[in-house]
PDB file of C-alpha atoms in Angstrom:
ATOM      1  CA  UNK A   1       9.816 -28.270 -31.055  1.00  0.00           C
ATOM      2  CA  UNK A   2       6.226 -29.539 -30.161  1.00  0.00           C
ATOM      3  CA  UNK A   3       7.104 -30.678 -27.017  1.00  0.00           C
ATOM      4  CA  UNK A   4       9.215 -27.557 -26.024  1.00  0.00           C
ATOM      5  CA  UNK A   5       5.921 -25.676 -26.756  1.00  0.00           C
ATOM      6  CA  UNK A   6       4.167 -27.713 -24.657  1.00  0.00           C
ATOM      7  CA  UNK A   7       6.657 -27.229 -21.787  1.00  0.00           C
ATOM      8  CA  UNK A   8       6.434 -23.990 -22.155  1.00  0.00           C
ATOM      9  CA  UNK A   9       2.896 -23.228 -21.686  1.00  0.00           C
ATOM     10  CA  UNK A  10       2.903 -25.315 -19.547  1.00  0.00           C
ATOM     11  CA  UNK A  11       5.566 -23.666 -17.361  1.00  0.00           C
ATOM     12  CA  UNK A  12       3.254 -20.715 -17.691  1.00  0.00           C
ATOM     13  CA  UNK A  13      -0.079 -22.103 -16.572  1.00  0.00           C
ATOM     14  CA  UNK A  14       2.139 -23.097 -13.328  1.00  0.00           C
ATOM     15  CA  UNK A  15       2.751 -19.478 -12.936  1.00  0.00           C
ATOM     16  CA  UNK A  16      -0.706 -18.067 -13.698  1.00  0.00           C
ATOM     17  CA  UNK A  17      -2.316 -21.078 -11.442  1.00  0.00           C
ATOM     18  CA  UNK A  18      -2.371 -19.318  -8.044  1.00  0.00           C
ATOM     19  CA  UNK A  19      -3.483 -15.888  -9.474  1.00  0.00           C
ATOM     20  CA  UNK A  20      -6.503 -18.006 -11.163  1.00  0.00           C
ATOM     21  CA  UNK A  21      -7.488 -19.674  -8.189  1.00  0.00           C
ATOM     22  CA  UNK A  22      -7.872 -16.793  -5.907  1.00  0.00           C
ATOM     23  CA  UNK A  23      -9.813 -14.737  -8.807  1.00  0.00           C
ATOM     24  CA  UNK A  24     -11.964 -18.139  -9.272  1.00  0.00           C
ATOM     25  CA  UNK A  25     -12.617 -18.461  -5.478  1.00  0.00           C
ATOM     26  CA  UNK A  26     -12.752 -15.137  -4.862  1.00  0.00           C
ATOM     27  CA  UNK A  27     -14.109 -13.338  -7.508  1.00  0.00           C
ATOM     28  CA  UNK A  28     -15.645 -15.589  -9.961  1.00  0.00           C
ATOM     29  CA  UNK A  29     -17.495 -18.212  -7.470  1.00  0.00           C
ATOM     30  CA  UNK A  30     -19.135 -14.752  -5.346  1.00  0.00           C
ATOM     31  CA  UNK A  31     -20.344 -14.058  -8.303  1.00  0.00           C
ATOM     32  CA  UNK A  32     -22.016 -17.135  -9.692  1.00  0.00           C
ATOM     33  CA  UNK A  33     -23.670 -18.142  -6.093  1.00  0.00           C
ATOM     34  CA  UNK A  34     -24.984 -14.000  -6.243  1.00  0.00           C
ATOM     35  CA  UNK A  35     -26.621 -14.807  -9.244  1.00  0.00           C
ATOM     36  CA  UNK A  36     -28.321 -17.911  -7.938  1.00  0.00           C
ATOM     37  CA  UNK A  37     -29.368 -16.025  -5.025  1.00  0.00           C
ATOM     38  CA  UNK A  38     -31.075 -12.914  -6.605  1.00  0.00           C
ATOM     39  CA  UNK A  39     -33.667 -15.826  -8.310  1.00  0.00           C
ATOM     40  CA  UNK A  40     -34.607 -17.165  -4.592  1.00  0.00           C
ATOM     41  CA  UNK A  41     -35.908 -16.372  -1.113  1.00  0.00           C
ATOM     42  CA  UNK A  42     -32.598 -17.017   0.510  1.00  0.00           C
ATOM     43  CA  UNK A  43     -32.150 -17.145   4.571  1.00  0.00           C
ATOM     44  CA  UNK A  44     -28.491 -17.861   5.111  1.00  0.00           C
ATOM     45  CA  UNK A  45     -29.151 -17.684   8.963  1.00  0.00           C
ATOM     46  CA  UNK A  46     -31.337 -20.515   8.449  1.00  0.00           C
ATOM     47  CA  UNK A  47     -29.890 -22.045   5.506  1.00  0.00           C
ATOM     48  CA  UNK A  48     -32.505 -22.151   3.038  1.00  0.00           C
ATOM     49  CA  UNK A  49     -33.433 -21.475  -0.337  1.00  0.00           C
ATOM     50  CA  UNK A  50     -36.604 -21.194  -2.432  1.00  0.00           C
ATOM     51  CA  UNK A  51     -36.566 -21.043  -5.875  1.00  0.00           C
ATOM     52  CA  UNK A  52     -39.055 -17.542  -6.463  1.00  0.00           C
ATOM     53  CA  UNK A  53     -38.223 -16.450  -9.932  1.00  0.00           C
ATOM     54  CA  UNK A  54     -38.218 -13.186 -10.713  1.00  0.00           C
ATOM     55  CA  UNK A  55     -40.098 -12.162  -7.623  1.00  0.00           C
ATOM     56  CA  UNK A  56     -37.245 -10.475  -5.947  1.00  0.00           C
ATOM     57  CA  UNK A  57     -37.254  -8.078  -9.160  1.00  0.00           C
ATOM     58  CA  UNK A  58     -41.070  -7.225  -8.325  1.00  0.00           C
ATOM     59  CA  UNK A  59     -40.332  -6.360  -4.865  1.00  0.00           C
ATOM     60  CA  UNK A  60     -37.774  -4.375  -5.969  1.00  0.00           C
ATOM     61  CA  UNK A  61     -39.242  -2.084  -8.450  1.00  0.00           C
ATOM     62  CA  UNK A  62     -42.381  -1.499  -6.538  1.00  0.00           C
ATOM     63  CA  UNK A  63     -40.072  -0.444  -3.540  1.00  0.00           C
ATOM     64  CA  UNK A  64     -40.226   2.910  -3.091  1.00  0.00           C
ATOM     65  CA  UNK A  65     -37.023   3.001  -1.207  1.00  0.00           C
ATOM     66  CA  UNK A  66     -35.366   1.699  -4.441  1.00  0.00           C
ATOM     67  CA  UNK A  67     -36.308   4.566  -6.254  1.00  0.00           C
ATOM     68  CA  UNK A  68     -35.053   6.562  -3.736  1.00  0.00           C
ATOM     69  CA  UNK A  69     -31.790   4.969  -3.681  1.00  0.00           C
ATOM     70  CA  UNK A  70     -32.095   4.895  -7.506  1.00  0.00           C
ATOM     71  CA  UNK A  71     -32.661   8.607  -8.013  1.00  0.00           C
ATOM     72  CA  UNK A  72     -30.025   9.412  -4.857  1.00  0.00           C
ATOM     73  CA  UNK A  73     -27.332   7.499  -6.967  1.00  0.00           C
ATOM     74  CA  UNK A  74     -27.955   9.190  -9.914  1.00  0.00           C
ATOM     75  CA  UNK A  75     -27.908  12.754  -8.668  1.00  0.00           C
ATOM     76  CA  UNK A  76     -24.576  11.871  -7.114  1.00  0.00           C
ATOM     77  CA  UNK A  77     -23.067  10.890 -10.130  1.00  0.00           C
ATOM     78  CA  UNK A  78     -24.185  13.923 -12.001  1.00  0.00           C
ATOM     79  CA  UNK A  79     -23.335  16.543 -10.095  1.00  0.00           C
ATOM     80  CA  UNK A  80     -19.748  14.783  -8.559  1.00  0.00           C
ATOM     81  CA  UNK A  81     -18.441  13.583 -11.888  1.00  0.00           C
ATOM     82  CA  UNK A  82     -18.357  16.590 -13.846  1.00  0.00           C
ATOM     83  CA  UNK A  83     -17.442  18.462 -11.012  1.00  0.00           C
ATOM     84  CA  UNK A  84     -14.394  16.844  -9.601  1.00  0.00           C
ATOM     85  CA  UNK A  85     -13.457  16.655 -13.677  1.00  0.00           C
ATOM     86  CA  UNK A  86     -13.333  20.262 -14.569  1.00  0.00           C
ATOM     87  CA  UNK A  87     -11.852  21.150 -11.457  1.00  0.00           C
ATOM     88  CA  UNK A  88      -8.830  18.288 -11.407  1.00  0.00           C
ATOM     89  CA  UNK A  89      -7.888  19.738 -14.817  1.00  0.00           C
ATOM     90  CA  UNK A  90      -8.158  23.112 -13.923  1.00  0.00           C
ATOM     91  CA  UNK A  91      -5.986  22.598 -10.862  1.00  0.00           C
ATOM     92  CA  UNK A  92      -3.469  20.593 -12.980  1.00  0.00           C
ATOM     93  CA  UNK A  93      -2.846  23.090 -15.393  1.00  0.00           C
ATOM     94  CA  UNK A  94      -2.185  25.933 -12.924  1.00  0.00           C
ATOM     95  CA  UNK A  95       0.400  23.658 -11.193  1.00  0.00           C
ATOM     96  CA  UNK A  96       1.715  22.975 -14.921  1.00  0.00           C
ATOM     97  CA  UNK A  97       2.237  26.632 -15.729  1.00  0.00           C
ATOM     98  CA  UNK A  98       5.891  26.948 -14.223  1.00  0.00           C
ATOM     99  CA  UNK A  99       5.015  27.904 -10.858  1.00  0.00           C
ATOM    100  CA  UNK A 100       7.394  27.946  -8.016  1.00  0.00           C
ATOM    101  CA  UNK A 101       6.785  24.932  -5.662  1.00  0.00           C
ATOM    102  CA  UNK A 102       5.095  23.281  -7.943  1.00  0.00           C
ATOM    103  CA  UNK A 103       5.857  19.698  -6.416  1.00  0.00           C
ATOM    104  CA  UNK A 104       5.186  21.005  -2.588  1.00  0.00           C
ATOM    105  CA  UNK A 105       1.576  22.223  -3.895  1.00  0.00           C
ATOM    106  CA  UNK A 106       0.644  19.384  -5.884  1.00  0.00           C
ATOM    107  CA  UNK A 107       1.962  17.352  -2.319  1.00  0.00           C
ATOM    108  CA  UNK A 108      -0.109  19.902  -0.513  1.00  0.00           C
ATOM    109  CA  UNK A 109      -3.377  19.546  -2.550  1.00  0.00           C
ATOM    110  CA  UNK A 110      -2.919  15.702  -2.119  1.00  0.00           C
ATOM    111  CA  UNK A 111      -3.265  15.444   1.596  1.00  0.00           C
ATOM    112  CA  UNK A 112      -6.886  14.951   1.659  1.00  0.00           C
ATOM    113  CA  UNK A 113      -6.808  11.548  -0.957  1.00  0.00           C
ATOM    114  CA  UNK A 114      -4.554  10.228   1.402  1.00  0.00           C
ATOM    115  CA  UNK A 115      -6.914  10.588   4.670  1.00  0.00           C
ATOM    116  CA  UNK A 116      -9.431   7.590   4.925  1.00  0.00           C
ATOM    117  CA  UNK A 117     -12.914   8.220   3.999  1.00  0.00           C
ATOM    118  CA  UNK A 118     -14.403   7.613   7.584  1.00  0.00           C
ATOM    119  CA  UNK A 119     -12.151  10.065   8.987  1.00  0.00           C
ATOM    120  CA  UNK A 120     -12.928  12.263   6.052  1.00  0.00           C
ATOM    121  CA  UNK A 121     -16.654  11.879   6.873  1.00  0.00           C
ATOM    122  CA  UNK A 122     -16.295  12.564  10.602  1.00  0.00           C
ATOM    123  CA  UNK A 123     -14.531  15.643   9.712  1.00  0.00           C
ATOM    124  CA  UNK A 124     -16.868  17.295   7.462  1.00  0.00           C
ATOM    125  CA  UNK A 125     -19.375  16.009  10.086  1.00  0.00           C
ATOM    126  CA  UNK A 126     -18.266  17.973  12.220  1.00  0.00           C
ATOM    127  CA  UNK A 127     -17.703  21.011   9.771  1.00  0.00           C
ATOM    128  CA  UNK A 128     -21.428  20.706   8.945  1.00  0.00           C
ATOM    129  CA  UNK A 129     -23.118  20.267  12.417  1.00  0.00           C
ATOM    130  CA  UNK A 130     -26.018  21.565  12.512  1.00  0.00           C
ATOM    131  CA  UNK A 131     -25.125  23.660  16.065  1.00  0.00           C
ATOM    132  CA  UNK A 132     -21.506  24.326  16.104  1.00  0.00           C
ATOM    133  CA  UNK A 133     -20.459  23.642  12.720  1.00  0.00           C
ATOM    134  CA  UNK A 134     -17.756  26.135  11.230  1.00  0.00           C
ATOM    135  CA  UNK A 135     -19.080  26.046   7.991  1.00  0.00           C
ATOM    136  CA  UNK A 136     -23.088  26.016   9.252  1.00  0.00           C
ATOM    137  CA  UNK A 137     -22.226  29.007  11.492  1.00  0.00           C
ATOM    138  CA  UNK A 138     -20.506  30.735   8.976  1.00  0.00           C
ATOM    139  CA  UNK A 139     -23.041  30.286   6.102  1.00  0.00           C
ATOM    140  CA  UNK A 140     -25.594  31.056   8.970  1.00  0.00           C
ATOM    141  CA  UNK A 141     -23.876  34.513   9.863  1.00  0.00           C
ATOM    142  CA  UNK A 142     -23.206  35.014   6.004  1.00  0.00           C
ATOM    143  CA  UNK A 143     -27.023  34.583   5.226  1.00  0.00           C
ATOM    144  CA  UNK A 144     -29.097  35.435   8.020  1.00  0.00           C
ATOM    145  CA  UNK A 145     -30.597  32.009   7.648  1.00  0.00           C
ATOM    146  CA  UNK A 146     -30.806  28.749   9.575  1.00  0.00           C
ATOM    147  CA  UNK A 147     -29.172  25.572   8.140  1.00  0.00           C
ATOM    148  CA  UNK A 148     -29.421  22.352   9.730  1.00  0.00           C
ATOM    149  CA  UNK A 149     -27.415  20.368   6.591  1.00  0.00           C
ATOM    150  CA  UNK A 150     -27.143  16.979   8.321  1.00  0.00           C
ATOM    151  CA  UNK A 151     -30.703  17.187   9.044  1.00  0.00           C
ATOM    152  CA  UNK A 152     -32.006  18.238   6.113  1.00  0.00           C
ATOM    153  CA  UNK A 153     -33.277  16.357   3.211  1.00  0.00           C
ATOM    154  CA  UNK A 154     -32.597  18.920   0.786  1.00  0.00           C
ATOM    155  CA  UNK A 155     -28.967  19.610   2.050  1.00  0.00           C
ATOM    156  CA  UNK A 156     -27.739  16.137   3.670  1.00  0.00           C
ATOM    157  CA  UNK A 157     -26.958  14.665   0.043  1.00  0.00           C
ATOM    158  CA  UNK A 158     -25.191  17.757  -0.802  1.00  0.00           C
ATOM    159  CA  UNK A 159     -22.810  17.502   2.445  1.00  0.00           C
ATOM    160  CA  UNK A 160     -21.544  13.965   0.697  1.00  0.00           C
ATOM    161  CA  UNK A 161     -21.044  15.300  -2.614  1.00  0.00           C
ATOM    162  CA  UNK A 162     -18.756  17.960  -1.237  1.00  0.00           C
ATOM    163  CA  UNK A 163     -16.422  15.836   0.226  1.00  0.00           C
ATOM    164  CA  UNK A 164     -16.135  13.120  -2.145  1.00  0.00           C
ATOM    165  CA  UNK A 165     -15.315  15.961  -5.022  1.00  0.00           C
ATOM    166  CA  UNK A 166     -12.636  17.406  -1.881  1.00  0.00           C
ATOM    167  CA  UNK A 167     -11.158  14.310  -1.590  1.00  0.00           C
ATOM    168  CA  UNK A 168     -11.260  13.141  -5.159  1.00  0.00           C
ATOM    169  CA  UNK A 169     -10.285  16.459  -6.970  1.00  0.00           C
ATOM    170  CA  UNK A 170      -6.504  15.800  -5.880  1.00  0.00           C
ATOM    171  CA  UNK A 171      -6.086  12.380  -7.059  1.00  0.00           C
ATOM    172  CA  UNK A 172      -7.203  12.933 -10.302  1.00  0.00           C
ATOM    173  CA  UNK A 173      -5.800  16.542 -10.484  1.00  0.00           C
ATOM    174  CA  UNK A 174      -2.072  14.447 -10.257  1.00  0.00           C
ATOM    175  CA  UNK A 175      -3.575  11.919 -13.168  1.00  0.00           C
ATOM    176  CA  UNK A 176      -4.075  15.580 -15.448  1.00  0.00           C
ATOM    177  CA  UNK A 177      -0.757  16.456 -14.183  1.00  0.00           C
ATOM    178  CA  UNK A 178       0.898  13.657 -15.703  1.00  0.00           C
ATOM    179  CA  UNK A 179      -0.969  13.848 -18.914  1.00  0.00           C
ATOM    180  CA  UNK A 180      -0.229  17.514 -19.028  1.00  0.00           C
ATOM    181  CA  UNK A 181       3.344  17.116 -19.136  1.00  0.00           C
ATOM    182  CA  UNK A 182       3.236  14.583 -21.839  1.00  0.00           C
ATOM    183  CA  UNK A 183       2.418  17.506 -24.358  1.00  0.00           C
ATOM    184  CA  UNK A 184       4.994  18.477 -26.241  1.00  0.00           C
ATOM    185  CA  UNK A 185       6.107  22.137 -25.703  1.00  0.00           C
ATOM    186  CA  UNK A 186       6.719  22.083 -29.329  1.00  0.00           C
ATOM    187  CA  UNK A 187       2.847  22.424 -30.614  1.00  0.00           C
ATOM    188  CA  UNK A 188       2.131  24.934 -27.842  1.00  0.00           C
ATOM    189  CA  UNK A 189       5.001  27.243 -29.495  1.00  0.00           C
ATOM    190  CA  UNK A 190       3.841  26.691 -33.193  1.00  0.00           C
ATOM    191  CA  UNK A 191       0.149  27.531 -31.912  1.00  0.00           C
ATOM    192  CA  UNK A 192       2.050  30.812 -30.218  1.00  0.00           C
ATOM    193  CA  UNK A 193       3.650  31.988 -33.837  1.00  0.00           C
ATOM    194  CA  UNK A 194       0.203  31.182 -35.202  1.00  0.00           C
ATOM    195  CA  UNK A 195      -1.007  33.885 -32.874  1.00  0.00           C
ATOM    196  CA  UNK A 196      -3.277  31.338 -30.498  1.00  0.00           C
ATOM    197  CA  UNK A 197      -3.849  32.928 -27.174  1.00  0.00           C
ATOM    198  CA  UNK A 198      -3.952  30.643 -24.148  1.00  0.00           C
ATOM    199  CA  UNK A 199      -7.391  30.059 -23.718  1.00  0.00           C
ATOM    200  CA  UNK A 200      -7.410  28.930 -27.791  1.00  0.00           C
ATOM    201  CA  UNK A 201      -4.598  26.867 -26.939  1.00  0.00           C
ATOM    202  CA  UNK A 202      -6.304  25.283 -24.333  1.00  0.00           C
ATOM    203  CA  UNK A 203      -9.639  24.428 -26.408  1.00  0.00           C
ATOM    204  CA  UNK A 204      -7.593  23.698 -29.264  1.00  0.00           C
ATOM    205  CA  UNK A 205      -4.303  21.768 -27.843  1.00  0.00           C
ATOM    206  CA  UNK A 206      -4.810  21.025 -24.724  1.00  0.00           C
ATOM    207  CA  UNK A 207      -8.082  19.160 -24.277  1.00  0.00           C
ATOM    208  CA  UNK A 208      -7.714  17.184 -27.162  1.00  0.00           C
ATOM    209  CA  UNK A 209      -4.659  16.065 -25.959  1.00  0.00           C
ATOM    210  CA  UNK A 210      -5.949  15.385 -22.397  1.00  0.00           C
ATOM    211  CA  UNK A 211      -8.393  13.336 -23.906  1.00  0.00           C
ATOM    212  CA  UNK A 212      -7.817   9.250 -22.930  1.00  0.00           C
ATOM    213  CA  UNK A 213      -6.581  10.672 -19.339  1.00  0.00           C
ATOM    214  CA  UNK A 214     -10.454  12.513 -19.458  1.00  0.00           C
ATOM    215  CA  UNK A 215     -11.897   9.325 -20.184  1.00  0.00           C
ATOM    216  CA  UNK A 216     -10.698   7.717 -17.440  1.00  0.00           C
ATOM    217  CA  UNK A 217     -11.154  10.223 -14.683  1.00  0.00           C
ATOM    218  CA  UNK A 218     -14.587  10.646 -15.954  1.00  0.00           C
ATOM    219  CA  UNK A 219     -15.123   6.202 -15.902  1.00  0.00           C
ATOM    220  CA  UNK A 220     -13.529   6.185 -12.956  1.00  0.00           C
ATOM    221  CA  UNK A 221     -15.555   8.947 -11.551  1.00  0.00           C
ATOM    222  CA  UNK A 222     -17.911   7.366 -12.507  1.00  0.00           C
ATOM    223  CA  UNK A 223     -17.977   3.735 -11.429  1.00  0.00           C
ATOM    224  CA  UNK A 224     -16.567   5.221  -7.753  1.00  0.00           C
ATOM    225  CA  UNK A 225     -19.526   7.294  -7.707  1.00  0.00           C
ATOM    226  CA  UNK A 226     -22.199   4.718  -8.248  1.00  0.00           C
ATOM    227  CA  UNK A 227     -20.521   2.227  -5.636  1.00  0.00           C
ATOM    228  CA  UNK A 228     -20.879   5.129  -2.578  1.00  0.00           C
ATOM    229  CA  UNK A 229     -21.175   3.322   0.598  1.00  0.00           C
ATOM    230  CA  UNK A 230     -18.893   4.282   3.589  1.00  0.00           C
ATOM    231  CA  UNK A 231     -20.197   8.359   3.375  1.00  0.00           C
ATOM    232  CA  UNK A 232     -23.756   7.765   3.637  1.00  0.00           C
ATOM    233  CA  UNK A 233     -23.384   5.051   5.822  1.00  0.00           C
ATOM    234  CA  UNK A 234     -21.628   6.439   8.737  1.00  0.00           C
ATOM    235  CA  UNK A 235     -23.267  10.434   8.126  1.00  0.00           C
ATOM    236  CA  UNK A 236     -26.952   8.766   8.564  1.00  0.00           C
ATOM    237  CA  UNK A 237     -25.768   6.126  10.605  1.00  0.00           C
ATOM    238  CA  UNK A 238     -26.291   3.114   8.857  1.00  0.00           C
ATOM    239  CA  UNK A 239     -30.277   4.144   7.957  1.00  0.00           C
ATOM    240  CA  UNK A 240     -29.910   6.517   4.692  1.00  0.00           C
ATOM    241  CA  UNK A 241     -31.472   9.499   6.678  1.00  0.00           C
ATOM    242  CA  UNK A 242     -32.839  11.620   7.084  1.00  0.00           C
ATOM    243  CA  UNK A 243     -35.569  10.439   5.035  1.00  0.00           C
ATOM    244  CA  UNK A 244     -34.172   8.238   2.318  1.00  0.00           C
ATOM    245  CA  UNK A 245     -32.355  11.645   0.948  1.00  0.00           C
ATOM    246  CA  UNK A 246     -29.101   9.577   1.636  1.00  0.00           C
ATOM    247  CA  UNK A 247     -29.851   6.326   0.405  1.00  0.00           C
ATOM    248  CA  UNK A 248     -27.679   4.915  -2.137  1.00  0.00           C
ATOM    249  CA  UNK A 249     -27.403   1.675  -3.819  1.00  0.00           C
ATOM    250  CA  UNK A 250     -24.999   0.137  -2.173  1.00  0.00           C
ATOM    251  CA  UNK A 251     -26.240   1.549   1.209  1.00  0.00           C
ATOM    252  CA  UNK A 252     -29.391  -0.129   0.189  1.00  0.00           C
ATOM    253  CA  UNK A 253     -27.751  -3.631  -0.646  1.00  0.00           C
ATOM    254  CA  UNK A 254     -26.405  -3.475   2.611  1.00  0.00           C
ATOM    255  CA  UNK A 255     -29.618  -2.920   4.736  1.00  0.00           C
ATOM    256  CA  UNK A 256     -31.515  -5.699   2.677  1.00  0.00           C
ATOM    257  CA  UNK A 257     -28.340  -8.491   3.154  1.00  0.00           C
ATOM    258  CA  UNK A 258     -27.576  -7.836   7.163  1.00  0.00           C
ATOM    259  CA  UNK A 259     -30.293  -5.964   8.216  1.00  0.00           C
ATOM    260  CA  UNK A 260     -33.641  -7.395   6.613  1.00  0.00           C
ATOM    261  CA  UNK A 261     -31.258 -10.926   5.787  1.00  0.00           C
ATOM    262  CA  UNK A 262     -33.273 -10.295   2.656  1.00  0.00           C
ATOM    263  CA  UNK A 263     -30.143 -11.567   0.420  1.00  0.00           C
ATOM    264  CA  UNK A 264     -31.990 -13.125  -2.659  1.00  0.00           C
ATOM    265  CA  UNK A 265     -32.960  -8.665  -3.186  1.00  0.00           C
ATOM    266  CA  UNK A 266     -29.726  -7.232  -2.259  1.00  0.00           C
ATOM    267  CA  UNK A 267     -27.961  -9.895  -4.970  1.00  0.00           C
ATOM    268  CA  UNK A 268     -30.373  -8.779  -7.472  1.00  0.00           C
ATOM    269  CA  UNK A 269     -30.139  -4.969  -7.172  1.00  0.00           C
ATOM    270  CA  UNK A 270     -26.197  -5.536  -7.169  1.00  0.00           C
ATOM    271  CA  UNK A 271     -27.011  -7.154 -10.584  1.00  0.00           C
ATOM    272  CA  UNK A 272     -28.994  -4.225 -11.442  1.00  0.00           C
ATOM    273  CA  UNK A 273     -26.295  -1.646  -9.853  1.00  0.00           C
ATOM    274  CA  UNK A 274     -23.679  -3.820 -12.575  1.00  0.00           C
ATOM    275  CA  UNK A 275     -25.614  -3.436 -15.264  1.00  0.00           C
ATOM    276  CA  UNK A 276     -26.598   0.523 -14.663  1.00  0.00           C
ATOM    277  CA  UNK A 277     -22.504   1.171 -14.327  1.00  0.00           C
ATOM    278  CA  UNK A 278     -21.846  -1.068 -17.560  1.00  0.00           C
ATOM    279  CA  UNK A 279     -23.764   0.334 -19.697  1.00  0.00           C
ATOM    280  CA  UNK A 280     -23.173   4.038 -18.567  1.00  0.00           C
ATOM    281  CA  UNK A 281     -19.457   3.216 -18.773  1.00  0.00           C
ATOM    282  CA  UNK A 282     -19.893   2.389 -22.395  1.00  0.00           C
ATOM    283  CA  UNK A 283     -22.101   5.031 -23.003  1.00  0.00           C
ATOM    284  CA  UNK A 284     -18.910   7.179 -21.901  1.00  0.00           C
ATOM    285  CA  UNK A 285     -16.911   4.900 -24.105  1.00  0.00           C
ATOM    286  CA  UNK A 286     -19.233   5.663 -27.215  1.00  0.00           C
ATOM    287  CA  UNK A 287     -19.098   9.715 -26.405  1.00  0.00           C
ATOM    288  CA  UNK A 288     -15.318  10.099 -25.833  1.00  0.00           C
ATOM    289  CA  UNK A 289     -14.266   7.247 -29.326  1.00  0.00           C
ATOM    290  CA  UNK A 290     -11.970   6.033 -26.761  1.00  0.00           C
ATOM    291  CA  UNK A 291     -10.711   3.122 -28.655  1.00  0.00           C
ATOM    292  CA  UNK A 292      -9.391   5.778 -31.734  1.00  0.00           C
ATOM    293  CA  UNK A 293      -8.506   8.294 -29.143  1.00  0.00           C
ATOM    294  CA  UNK A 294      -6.024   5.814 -27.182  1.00  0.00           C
ATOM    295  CA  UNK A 295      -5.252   4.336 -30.942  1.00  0.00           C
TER     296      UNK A 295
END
């Protein structure tokens, strides 16, 4: 019996062996030789490495363009999260209410997760040029003011938000969907003889019961949010313009490891971005009980 046990496992090490060694070279060993590098001066063009400490953290927080980046991030996250949210769910339960063609609307309002975000960006680029923009002439016309949003420093940020919740919404309006039409139709019809109305269903049925597929459109949301790189990267070309009211973390990790080679500071503020989406992640965790409400 012992040694069939032994065969067995084994047997399934041999399977699990490949998986583990392209997580452990892939995954794991980035990982340790990041954290070695965020505790020394590192020039990989060169190939040396001095042993500084915590000195790259010092840099760091007295950088003002880390705070930027910081305080760009977070704003993101705040306003795109809750946003894309409510309106995913609102979305999915209009397509759940029997309407006709519901399947070629939900395949309708999915188009835009399936279009790559450069192409995405280039498109709302253009939508939002500050000369012949269709959207910037028609807000223009609309207001009787002058809106240069890819210029701006109080609009630019804005521009990115707006497309990530467009391009999210549909994505996580077909995870809703789903969850939606795991409800049984039974409670909604003993909340109707009750004499619940739809919008008391709804507060009383319906979001409870949407609640593990919330918590993971909002974590999700969430994590996707704080790693936004390809957006702000190709609308300010590459420099988190105009001034710094684009900069995000990861933009900022990037510009320290291939444009200053400053690698020992871009591994540690990838530590730092870990740690920031950990602990809001179980922040979420803690506010949505979502080990009982999956239990």
């Amino acid at each position: 019996m012992g040694s069939k046990n032994l065969h067995n496992n084994l047997q399934g090490y041999a399977f699990m062996a490949p998986a583990m060694l392209v997580i452990g070279v892939f995954t794991l060993l980035p990982i340790i030789f990041a954290f070695l590098m965020m505790f020394c001066k590192v020039d990989l063009m060169a190939g040396s490495w001095k042993f500084i400490g915590l000195d790259n953290a010092g840099k760091i927080f007295s950088d003002v363009k880390f705070w930027h980046a910081f305080w760009n991030t977070t704003r993101y996250v705040v306003v795109v999260v809750p946003t894309q949210t409510i309106l995913a769910m609102i979305l999915a339960v209009l397509l759940n209410n029997k309407v006709k063609f519901q399947r070629g609307f939900a395949t309708l309002l999915f188009i835009p997760s399936l279009t790559s975000s450069a192409a995405m960006t280039l498109i709302f680029m253009w939508l939002f040029n500050n000369n012949s923009g269709l959207i910037t002439q028609f807000i223009n016309n609309l207001t009787g003011q002058e809106y240069k949003f890819l210029s701006d420093p109080q609009l630019a940020l804005g521009v990115i938000m707006a497309m990530n919740i467009f391009s999210t919404i549909p994505s996580f309006m077909v995870v809703f969907l789903a969850g939606l039409q795991d409800i049984g139709e039974e409670i909604y019809e003993a909340a109707a003889i009750d004499g619940c109305g739809q919008v008391r269903k709804f507060i009383s049925i319906t979001m409870p019961q949407l609640m593990p597929v919330t918590f993971y459109v909002v974590t999700m949301g969430i994590i996707g949010c704080f790693q936004i790189f390809d957006q702000a990267f190709i609308l300010s070309g590459g420099d988190g313009g105009p001034q710094n009211s684009t900069l995000t973390f990861t933009l900022y990790i990037y510009q320290l490891a291939f444009n200053s080679s400053d690698m020992g500071r871009a591994s540690m503020i990838a530590f730092i971005l870990a740690i920031i989406i950990f602990s809001v992640s179980h922040g979420i965790d803690k506010v949505f009980n979502a080990d009982k409400v999956n239990g």
